[in-house]
Tab-separated table of C-alpha atoms and ligand atoms in Angstrom:
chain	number	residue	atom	x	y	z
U	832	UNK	CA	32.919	18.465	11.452
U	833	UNK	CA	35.494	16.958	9.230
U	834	UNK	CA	34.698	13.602	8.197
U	835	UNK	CA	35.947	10.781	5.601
U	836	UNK	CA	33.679	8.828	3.573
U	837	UNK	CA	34.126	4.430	3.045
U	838	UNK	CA	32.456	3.364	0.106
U	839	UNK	CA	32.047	-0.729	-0.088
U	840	UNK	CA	32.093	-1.208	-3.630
U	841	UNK	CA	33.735	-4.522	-4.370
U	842	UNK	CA	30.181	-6.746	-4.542
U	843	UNK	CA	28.711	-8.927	-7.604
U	844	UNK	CA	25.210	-7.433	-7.883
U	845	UNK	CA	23.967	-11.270	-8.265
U	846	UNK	CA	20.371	-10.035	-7.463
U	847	UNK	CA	19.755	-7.372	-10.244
U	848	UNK	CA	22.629	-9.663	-12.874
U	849	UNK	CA	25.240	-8.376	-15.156
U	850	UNK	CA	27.420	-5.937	-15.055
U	851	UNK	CA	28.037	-5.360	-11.154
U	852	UNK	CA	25.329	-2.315	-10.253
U	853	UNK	CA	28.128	-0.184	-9.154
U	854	UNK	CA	29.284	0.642	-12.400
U	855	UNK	CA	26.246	0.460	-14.759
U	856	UNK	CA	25.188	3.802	-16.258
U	857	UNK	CA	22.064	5.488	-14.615
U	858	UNK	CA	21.196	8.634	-16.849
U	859	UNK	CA	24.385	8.232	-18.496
U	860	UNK	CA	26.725	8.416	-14.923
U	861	UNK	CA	28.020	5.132	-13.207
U	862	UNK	CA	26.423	4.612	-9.967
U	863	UNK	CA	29.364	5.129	-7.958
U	864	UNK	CA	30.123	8.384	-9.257
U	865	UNK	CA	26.566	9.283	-8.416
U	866	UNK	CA	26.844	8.126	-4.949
U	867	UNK	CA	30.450	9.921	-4.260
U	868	UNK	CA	29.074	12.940	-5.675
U	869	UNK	CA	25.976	13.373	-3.200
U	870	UNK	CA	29.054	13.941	-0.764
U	871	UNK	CA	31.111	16.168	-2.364
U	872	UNK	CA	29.474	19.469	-1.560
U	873	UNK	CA	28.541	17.948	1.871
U	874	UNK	CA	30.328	20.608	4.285
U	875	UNK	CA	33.341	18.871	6.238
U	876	UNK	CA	33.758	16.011	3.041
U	877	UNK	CA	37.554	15.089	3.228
U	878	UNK	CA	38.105	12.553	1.115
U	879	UNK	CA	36.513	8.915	-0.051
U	880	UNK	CA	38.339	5.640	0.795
U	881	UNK	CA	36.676	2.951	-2.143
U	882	UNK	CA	36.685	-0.608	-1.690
U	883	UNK	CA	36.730	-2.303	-5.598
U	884	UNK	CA	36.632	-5.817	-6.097
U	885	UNK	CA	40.388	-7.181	-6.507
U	886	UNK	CA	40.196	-7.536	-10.277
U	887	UNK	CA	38.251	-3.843	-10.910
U	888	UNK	CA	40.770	-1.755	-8.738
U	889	UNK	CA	42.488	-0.236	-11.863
U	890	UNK	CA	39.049	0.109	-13.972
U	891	UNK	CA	37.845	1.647	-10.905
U	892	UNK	CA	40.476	4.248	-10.468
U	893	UNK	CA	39.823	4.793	-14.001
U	894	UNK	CA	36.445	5.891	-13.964
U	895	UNK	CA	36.974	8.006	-10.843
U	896	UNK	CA	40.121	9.676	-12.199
U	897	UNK	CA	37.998	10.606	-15.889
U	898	UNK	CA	35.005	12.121	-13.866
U	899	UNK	CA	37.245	13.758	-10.650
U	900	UNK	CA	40.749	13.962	-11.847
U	901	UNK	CA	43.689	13.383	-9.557
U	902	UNK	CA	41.594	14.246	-6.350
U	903	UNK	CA	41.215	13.384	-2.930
U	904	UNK	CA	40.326	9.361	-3.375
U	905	UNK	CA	41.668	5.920	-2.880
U	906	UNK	CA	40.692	2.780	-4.090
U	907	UNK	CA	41.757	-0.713	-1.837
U	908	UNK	CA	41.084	-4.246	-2.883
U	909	UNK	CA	37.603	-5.479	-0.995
U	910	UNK	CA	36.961	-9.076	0.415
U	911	UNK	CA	34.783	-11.955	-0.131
U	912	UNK	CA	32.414	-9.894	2.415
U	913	UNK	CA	30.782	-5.938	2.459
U	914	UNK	CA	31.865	-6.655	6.313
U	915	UNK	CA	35.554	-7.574	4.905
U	916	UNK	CA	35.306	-5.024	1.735
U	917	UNK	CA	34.872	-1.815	4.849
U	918	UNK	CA	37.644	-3.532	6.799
U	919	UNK	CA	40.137	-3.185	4.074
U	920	UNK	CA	38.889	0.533	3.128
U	921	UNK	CA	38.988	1.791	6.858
U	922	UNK	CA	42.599	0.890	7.153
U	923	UNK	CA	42.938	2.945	4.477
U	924	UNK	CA	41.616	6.342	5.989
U	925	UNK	CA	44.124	8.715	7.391
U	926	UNK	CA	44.866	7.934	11.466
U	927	UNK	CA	44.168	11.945	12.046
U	928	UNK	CA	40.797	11.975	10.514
U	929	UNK	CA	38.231	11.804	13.823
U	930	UNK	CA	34.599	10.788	12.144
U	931	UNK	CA	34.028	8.433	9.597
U	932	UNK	CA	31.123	7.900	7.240
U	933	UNK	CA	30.631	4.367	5.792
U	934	UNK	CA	27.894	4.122	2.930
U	935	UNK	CA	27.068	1.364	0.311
U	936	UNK	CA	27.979	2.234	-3.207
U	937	UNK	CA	24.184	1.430	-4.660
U	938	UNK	CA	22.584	4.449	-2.904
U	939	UNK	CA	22.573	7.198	-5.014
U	940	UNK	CA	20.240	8.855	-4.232
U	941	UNK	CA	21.180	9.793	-0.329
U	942	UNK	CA	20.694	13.763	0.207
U	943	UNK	CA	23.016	16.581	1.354
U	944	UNK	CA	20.507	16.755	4.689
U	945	UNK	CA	20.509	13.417	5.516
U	946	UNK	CA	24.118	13.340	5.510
U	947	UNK	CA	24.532	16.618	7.758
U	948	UNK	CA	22.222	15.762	10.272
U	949	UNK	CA	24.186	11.778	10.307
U	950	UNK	CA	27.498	13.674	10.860
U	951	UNK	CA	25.949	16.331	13.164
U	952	UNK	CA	24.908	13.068	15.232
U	953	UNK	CA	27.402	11.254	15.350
U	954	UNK	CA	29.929	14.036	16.341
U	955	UNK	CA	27.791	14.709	19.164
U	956	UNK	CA	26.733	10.840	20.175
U	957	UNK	CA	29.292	8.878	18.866
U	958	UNK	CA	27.347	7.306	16.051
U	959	UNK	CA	24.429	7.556	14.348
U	960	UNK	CA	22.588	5.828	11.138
U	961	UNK	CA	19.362	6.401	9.005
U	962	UNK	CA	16.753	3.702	8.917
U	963	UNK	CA	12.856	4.585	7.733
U	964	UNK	CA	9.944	2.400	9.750
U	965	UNK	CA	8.502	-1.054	8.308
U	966	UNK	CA	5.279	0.101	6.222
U	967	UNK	CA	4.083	-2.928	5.074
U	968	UNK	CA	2.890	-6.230	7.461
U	969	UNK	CA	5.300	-8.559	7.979
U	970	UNK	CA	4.357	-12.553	7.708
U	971	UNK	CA	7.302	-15.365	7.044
U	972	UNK	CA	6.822	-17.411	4.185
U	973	UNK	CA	7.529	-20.976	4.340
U	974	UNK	CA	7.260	-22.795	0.690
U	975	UNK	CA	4.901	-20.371	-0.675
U	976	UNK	CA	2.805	-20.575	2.175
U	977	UNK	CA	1.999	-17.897	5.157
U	978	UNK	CA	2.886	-18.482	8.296
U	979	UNK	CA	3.449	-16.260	11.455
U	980	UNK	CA	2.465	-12.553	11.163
U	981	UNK	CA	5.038	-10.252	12.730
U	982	UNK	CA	4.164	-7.107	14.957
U	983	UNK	CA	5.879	-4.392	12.785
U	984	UNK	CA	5.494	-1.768	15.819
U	985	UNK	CA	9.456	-0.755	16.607
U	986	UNK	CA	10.508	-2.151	13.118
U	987	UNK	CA	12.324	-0.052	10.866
U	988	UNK	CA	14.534	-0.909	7.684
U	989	UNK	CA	18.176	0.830	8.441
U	990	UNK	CA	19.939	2.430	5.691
U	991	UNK	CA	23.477	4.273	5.036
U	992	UNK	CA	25.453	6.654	5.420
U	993	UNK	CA	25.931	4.759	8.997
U	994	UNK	CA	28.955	7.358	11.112
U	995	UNK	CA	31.315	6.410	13.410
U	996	UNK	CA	34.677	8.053	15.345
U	997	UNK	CA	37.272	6.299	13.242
U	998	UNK	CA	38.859	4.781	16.337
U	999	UNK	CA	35.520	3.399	17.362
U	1000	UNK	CA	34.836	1.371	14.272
U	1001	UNK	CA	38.108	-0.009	13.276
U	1002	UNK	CA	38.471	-1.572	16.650
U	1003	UNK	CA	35.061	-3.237	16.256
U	1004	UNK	CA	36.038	-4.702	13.008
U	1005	UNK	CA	39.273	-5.837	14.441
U	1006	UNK	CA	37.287	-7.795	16.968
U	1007	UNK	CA	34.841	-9.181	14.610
U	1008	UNK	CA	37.794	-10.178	12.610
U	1009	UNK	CA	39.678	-12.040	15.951
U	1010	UNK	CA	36.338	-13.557	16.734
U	1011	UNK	CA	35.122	-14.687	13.476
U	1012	UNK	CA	31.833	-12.742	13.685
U	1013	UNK	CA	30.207	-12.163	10.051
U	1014	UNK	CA	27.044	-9.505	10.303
U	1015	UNK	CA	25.556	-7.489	7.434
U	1016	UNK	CA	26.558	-3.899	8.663
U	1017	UNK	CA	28.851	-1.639	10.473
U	1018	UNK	CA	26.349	-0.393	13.243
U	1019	UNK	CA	25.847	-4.280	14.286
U	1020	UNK	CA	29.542	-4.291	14.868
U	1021	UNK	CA	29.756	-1.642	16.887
U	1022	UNK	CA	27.085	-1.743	19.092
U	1023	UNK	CA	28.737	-5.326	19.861
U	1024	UNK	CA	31.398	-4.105	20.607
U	1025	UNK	CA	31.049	-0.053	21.986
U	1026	UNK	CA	27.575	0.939	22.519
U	1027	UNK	CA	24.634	2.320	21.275
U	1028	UNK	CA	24.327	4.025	18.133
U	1029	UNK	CA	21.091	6.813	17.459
U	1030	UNK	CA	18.902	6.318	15.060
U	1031	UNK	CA	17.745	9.239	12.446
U	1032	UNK	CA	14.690	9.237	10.214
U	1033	UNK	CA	15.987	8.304	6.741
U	1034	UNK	CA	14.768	8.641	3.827
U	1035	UNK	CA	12.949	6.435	1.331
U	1036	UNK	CA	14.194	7.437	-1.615
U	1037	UNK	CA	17.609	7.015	0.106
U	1038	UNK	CA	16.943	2.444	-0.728
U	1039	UNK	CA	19.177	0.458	-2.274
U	1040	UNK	CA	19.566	-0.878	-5.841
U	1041	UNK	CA	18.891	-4.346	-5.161
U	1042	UNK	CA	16.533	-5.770	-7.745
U	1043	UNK	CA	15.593	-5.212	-11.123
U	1044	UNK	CA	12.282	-3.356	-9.726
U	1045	UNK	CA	14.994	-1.029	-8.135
U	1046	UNK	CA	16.722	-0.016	-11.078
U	1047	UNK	CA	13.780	1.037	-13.229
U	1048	UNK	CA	13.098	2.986	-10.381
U	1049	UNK	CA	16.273	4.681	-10.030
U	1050	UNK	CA	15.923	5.304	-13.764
U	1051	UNK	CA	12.701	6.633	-13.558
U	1052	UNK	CA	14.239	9.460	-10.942
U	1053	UNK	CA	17.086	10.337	-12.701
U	1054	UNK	CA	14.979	10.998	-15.449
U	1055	UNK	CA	13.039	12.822	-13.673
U	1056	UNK	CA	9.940	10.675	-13.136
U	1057	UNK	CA	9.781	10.315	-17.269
U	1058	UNK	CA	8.899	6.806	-17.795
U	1059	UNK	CA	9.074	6.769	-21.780
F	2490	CTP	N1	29.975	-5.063	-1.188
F	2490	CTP	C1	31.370	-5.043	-1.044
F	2490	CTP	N2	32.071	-6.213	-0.926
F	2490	CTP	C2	31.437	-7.402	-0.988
F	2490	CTP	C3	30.019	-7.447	-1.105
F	2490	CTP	C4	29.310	-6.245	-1.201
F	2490	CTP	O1	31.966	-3.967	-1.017
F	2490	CTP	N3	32.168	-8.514	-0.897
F	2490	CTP	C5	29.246	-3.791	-1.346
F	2490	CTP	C6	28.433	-3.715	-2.639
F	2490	CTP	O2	29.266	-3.340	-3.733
F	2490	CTP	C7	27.377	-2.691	-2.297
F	2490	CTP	C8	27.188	-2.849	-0.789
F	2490	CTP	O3	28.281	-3.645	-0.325
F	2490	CTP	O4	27.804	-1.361	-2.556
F	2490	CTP	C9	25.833	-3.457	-0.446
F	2490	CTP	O5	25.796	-4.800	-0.919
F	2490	CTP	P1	24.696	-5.462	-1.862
F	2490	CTP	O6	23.591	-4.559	-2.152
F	2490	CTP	O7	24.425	-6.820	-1.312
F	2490	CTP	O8	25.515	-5.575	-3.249
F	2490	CTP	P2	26.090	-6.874	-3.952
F	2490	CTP	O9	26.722	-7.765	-2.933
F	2490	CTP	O10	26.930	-6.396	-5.089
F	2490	CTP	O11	24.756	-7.527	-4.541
F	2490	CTP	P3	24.231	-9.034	-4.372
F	2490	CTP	O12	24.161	-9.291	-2.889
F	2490	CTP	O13	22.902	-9.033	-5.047
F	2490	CTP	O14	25.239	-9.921	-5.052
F	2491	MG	MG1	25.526	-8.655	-1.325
């Protein structure tokens, strides 16, 4: 099924520091362009909608144009907010296209599978996300002390590529917008708002670049496990 893909792109990276994650090189290739290419070859790929930060929209285009040329992507201004930032981009995506895929720009490493079997979901449920289950135990830490353990049992860590019918998720951001509601991603929205959404077993190498523990792993896999 066709589908177009949102990438939020516009954050800081305050976590890992300096340049913004999005656009430092990993084996030599900005993340982003890592992350839009897992989708390329995806069957039913249509186009990307990117969200940039306001003052990297033309350094953005840049980079995209030198590694894809003229082809089939757009680049909006994001907000103070990822929630904002996928606003902005999903106005952006043509009113004919049906299914929508919205995934952060710091996940490169997201495979051809997972994505089919997210869109193959969603066209037949409405929406669907990855998430993999909590492995470790779970306590909350209150000024470096331990305090209440937390049954992990039902607990799992969602991830992107998180697919929606276009329709579907614009109106639940227009509602969060009216209402003032702030959450940290799009399926929280729209289960608010429309319903349900099914959950598929991701994928752990499918995490996010976060940390600085995050990118020496990412460089350790695109360099194929090499760690000298
Ligand atoms: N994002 C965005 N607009 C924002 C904030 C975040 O488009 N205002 C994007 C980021 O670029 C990233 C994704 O949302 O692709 C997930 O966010 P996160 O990992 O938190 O990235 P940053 O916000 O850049 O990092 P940090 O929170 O450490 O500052
Ligand atoms: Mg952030």
């Amino acid at each position: 099924m066709p589908f177009h893909l949102v990438v939020p792109a516009a954050g800081s990276g305050s976590r890992l520091g300096g340049e913004p994650k999005q656009f430092r090189l990993l084996g030599g290739v900005p993340v982003l362009i890592r992350t839009i290419e897992a989708f390329l070859s995806v069957r039913g790929f249509e186009g990307v909608v990117i969200a940039a930060h306001a003052g990297q929209v033309g350094r953005t285009a840049e980079m995209l144009r030198s590694f894809f040329g003229d082809g089939s992507f757009e680049i909006v201004a994001g907000g103070d907010t990822r929630q904002e930032s996928v606003r902005r981009a999903l106005d952006a995506v043509p009113d004919a296209s049906e299914l929508v895929l919205i995934h952060d720009a710091v996940r490169p490493f997201v495979t051809n599978d997972l994505v089919e079997s997210i869109v193959d979901l969603a066209k037949r449920r409405g929406a669907a996300c990855p998430a993999v289950p909590v492995a470790d135990t779970l306590r909350r830490v209150l000024d470096n002390e331990f305090g209440e353990t937390i049954d992990r049992r039902n607990l799992w860590q969602v991830q992107t590529p998180q697919a929606f019918r276009l329709e579907a998720i614009r109106a639940s951001h227009e509602w969060a917008a009216r209402t003032g509601l702030i959450v940290t991603d799009d399926v929280e929205l729209y289960q608010r708002h429309v319903g349900p959404v099914v959950c598929v077993e991701g994928d752990r190498r499918n995490f996010k670049i976060t940390d600085a523990g995050d990118w020496e792993l990412a460089e350790i896999l695109v360099s194929g496990g090499k760690t000298t």
